[in-house]
mmCIF file of C-alpha atoms in Angstrom:
data_model
loop_
_atom_site.group_PDB
_atom_site.id
_atom_site.type_symbol
_atom_site.label_atom_id
_atom_site.label_comp_id
_atom_site.label_asym_id
_atom_site.label_seq_id
_atom_site.Cartn_x
_atom_site.Cartn_y
_atom_site.Cartn_z
ATOM 1 C CA MET A 1 9.623 -20.532 -10.900
ATOM 2 C CA ARG A 2 13.157 -21.590 -10.019
ATOM 3 C CA PHE A 3 16.199 -19.789 -8.651
ATOM 4 C CA ARG A 4 19.688 -20.705 -9.762
ATOM 5 C CA ALA A 5 22.828 -19.330 -8.110
ATOM 6 C CA VAL A 6 25.481 -18.359 -10.667
ATOM 7 C CA ASP A 7 28.715 -16.427 -10.818
ATOM 8 C CA VAL A 8 28.014 -12.830 -11.864
ATOM 9 C CA THR A 9 30.588 -13.205 -14.645
ATOM 10 C CA SER A 10 28.796 -16.158 -16.266
ATOM 11 C CA PRO A 11 27.432 -15.491 -19.768
ATOM 12 C CA GLU A 12 23.822 -15.878 -18.575
ATOM 13 C CA ALA A 13 24.293 -13.455 -15.683
ATOM 14 C CA VAL A 14 26.020 -10.898 -17.896
ATOM 15 C CA ALA A 15 23.209 -11.157 -20.470
ATOM 16 C CA GLU A 16 20.553 -10.526 -17.794
ATOM 17 C CA LEU A 17 22.541 -7.637 -16.344
ATOM 18 C CA ASP A 18 23.036 -6.166 -19.839
ATOM 19 C CA ALA A 19 19.264 -6.263 -20.404
ATOM 20 C CA TYR A 20 18.613 -4.760 -16.962
ATOM 21 C CA PHE A 21 21.107 -1.927 -17.444
ATOM 22 C CA ALA A 22 19.819 -1.185 -20.962
ATOM 23 C CA GLU A 23 16.254 -0.890 -19.663
ATOM 24 C CA ARG A 24 17.335 1.333 -16.784
ATOM 25 C CA ALA A 25 19.358 3.598 -19.080
ATOM 26 C CA ALA A 26 16.445 3.963 -21.515
ATOM 27 C CA GLY A 27 13.980 4.848 -18.754
ATOM 28 C CA PHE A 28 16.251 6.914 -16.511
ATOM 29 C CA PRO A 29 14.842 10.389 -15.778
ATOM 30 C CA ALA A 30 16.641 12.922 -17.986
ATOM 31 C CA GLU A 31 16.648 15.520 -15.201
ATOM 32 C CA GLN A 32 18.826 13.155 -13.140
ATOM 33 C CA GLY A 33 21.496 12.923 -15.803
ATOM 34 C CA VAL A 34 22.836 9.732 -17.330
ATOM 35 C CA TYR A 35 22.324 6.286 -15.814
ATOM 36 C CA ARG A 36 25.639 4.815 -14.649
ATOM 37 C CA PRO A 37 25.711 1.004 -14.675
ATOM 38 C CA THR A 38 28.002 -0.806 -12.257
ATOM 39 C CA TYR A 39 28.505 -4.486 -12.907
ATOM 40 C CA PRO A 40 28.749 -6.580 -9.737
ATOM 41 C CA ASP A 41 32.064 -8.114 -8.733
ATOM 42 C CA SER A 42 32.222 -11.864 -8.299
ATOM 43 C CA PRO A 43 33.690 -12.087 -4.760
ATOM 44 C CA SER A 44 30.876 -9.938 -3.301
ATOM 45 C CA PHE A 45 28.238 -12.269 -4.729
ATOM 46 C CA THR A 46 29.876 -15.565 -3.767
ATOM 47 C CA PRO A 47 28.696 -17.343 -0.575
ATOM 48 C CA PRO A 48 28.917 -16.517 2.262
ATOM 49 C CA ALA A 49 29.579 -12.911 1.197
ATOM 50 C CA GLY A 50 26.518 -13.008 -1.042
ATOM 51 C CA VAL A 51 24.806 -14.719 -3.928
ATOM 52 C CA PHE A 52 23.552 -13.837 -7.403
ATOM 53 C CA LEU A 53 20.434 -15.599 -8.653
ATOM 54 C CA LEU A 54 18.930 -16.122 -12.061
ATOM 55 C CA VAL A 55 15.163 -16.560 -12.114
ATOM 56 C CA GLU A 56 13.682 -19.102 -14.509
ATOM 57 C CA ASP A 57 10.220 -20.257 -15.417
ATOM 58 C CA ASP A 58 9.111 -22.879 -17.924
ATOM 59 C CA ASP A 59 9.903 -20.482 -20.792
ATOM 60 C CA GLY A 60 13.472 -19.713 -19.685
ATOM 61 C CA LEU A 61 15.213 -16.849 -17.911
ATOM 62 C CA ILE A 62 12.931 -14.120 -16.612
ATOM 63 C CA GLY A 63 15.215 -12.072 -14.372
ATOM 64 C CA CYS A 64 17.934 -11.798 -11.786
ATOM 65 C CA GLY A 65 18.890 -10.392 -8.428
ATOM 66 C CA GLY A 66 21.580 -10.573 -5.823
ATOM 67 C CA VAL A 67 22.428 -9.916 -2.217
ATOM 68 C CA ARG A 68 25.834 -9.034 -0.792
ATOM 69 C CA ARG A 69 27.369 -8.300 2.585
ATOM 70 C CA ILE A 70 28.242 -4.664 3.231
ATOM 71 C CA ASP A 71 29.729 -2.887 6.232
ATOM 72 C CA PRO A 72 27.871 -3.439 9.509
ATOM 73 C CA ARG A 73 25.551 -0.769 10.854
ATOM 74 C CA LEU A 74 27.769 1.753 12.668
ATOM 75 C CA GLU A 75 25.427 2.321 15.613
ATOM 76 C CA THR A 76 24.745 -1.327 16.445
ATOM 77 C CA GLY A 77 27.246 -3.475 14.576
ATOM 78 C CA ALA A 78 24.322 -5.357 12.982
ATOM 79 C CA ALA A 79 25.320 -7.531 10.022
ATOM 80 C CA ARG A 80 23.950 -5.851 6.881
ATOM 81 C CA TYR A 81 23.405 -7.220 3.424
ATOM 82 C CA GLU A 82 22.331 -5.250 0.363
ATOM 83 C CA ILE A 83 19.826 -6.292 -2.297
ATOM 84 C CA LYS A 84 21.192 -5.483 -5.770
ATOM 85 C CA HIS A 85 20.023 -5.717 -9.369
ATOM 86 C CA LEU A 86 16.562 -7.155 -8.637
ATOM 87 C CA TRP A 87 15.044 -7.165 -12.115
ATOM 88 C CA LEU A 88 12.454 -9.036 -14.136
ATOM 89 C CA ARG A 89 11.877 -9.023 -17.862
ATOM 90 C CA PRO A 90 8.743 -7.010 -18.707
ATOM 91 C CA ALA A 91 6.700 -10.109 -19.656
ATOM 92 C CA ALA A 92 7.318 -11.601 -16.190
ATOM 93 C CA ARG A 93 6.103 -8.596 -14.215
ATOM 94 C CA GLY A 94 2.828 -8.376 -12.362
ATOM 95 C CA ARG A 95 2.633 -12.101 -11.551
ATOM 96 C CA GLY A 96 4.311 -12.153 -8.139
ATOM 97 C CA ALA A 97 7.749 -13.163 -9.423
ATOM 98 C CA GLY A 98 9.410 -10.035 -8.033
ATOM 99 C CA ARG A 99 8.023 -10.693 -4.559
ATOM 100 C CA ARG A 100 9.161 -14.323 -4.719
ATOM 101 C CA LEU A 101 12.649 -13.276 -5.812
ATOM 102 C CA LEU A 102 12.851 -10.709 -3.011
ATOM 103 C CA GLU A 103 11.728 -13.327 -0.472
ATOM 104 C CA GLU A 104 14.345 -15.790 -1.759
ATOM 105 C CA LEU A 105 17.095 -13.172 -1.471
ATOM 106 C CA GLU A 106 15.925 -12.376 2.071
ATOM 107 C CA ARG A 107 15.968 -16.077 2.944
ATOM 108 C CA ARG A 108 19.501 -16.508 1.642
ATOM 109 C CA ALA A 109 20.742 -13.358 3.371
ATOM 110 C CA THR A 110 19.288 -14.609 6.657
ATOM 111 C CA ALA A 111 21.103 -17.922 6.155
ATOM 112 C CA PHE A 112 24.363 -15.954 5.675
ATOM 113 C CA GLY A 113 23.765 -14.217 9.022
ATOM 114 C CA ALA A 114 22.186 -10.939 7.915
ATOM 115 C CA GLU A 115 20.399 -8.987 10.619
ATOM 116 C CA GLU A 116 19.350 -6.157 8.343
ATOM 117 C CA LEU A 117 18.767 -5.768 4.611
ATOM 118 C CA VAL A 118 19.176 -2.491 2.775
ATOM 119 C CA LEU A 119 18.648 -1.433 -0.817
ATOM 120 C CA ASP A 120 18.502 1.637 -2.974
ATOM 121 C CA THR A 121 16.195 2.456 -5.847
ATOM 122 C CA ASN A 122 15.036 5.339 -7.997
ATOM 123 C CA ALA A 123 11.719 7.167 -7.675
ATOM 124 C CA SER A 124 11.024 6.385 -11.344
ATOM 125 C CA LEU A 125 10.694 2.699 -10.373
ATOM 126 C CA ALA A 126 7.321 3.109 -8.659
ATOM 127 C CA ALA A 127 6.428 -0.597 -8.780
ATOM 128 C CA ALA A 128 9.745 -1.507 -7.139
ATOM 129 C CA GLY A 129 9.174 1.010 -4.356
ATOM 130 C CA GLY A 130 5.695 -0.420 -3.814
ATOM 131 C CA LEU A 131 7.085 -3.955 -3.642
ATOM 132 C CA TYR A 132 9.684 -2.976 -1.056
ATOM 133 C CA ARG A 133 7.242 -1.047 1.148
ATOM 134 C CA SER A 134 4.634 -3.828 1.008
ATOM 135 C CA SER A 135 7.378 -6.329 1.939
ATOM 136 C CA GLY A 136 8.203 -4.533 5.182
ATOM 137 C CA TYR A 137 10.959 -2.175 4.056
ATOM 138 C CA SER A 138 11.038 1.321 5.555
ATOM 139 C CA THR A 139 12.670 4.483 4.280
ATOM 140 C CA ILE A 140 16.155 4.963 5.753
ATOM 141 C CA GLU A 141 18.912 7.535 5.442
ATOM 142 C CA PRO A 142 21.219 6.990 2.447
ATOM 143 C CA TYR A 143 23.867 4.391 3.235
ATOM 144 C CA ASN A 144 25.775 4.807 -0.034
ATOM 145 C CA ASP A 145 26.489 7.398 -2.702
ATOM 146 C CA ASN A 146 24.852 5.615 -5.646
ATOM 147 C CA PRO A 147 24.289 8.379 -8.239
ATOM 148 C CA ASN A 148 21.332 6.453 -9.712
ATOM 149 C CA ALA A 149 19.417 6.247 -6.410
ATOM 150 C CA THR A 150 16.831 8.601 -4.954
ATOM 151 C CA HIS A 151 15.346 6.323 -2.266
ATOM 152 C CA TRP A 152 16.927 4.024 0.321
ATOM 153 C CA TYR A 153 15.114 1.285 2.239
ATOM 154 C CA GLY A 154 15.927 -1.056 5.100
ATOM 155 C CA LYS A 155 14.406 -4.039 6.872
ATOM 156 C CA ARG A 156 15.381 -5.797 10.101
ATOM 157 C CA LEU A 157 15.450 -9.576 9.744
ATOM 158 C CA GLN A 158 14.481 -12.248 12.218
ATOM 159 C CA PRO A 159 17.503 -14.312 13.244
ATOM 160 C CA GLN A 160 17.626 -17.823 11.853
ATOM 161 C CA ILE A 161 17.048 -20.511 14.471
ATOM 162 C CA ARG A 162 19.832 -23.071 14.318
#
């Protein structure tokens, strides 16, 4: 498995995001209304503000994910980055690729100076919630007003030794 940093406006990134958003819209709980996709903006996912990765294996693209800097934590001023659009094609799931992608995004965020990572997800994505909890993320208070989210998670990072 390989990770390739790309601009979020590249044709490959847009194709992966289109597939991700289509899957989310099709599986979004009807009682929560309509899924509202938000395409990422390029400056937020360009180093050192963030990065957007495509995930590849020997058969081609299998997913994507990004991390971006957001406002610091109000109480402590800790540098926060947010995991966004972590997604794998269905055939790539259940083989550890999601965990490896999450770890790579954490590694890159740490290199950018992140002290804390946050993310939001929906209760309908049970496997994603399990991945985050088993990777050391804890439930936190909502840090955004994402209409698609029902759960928010955070994780303190170990500072990078320079």
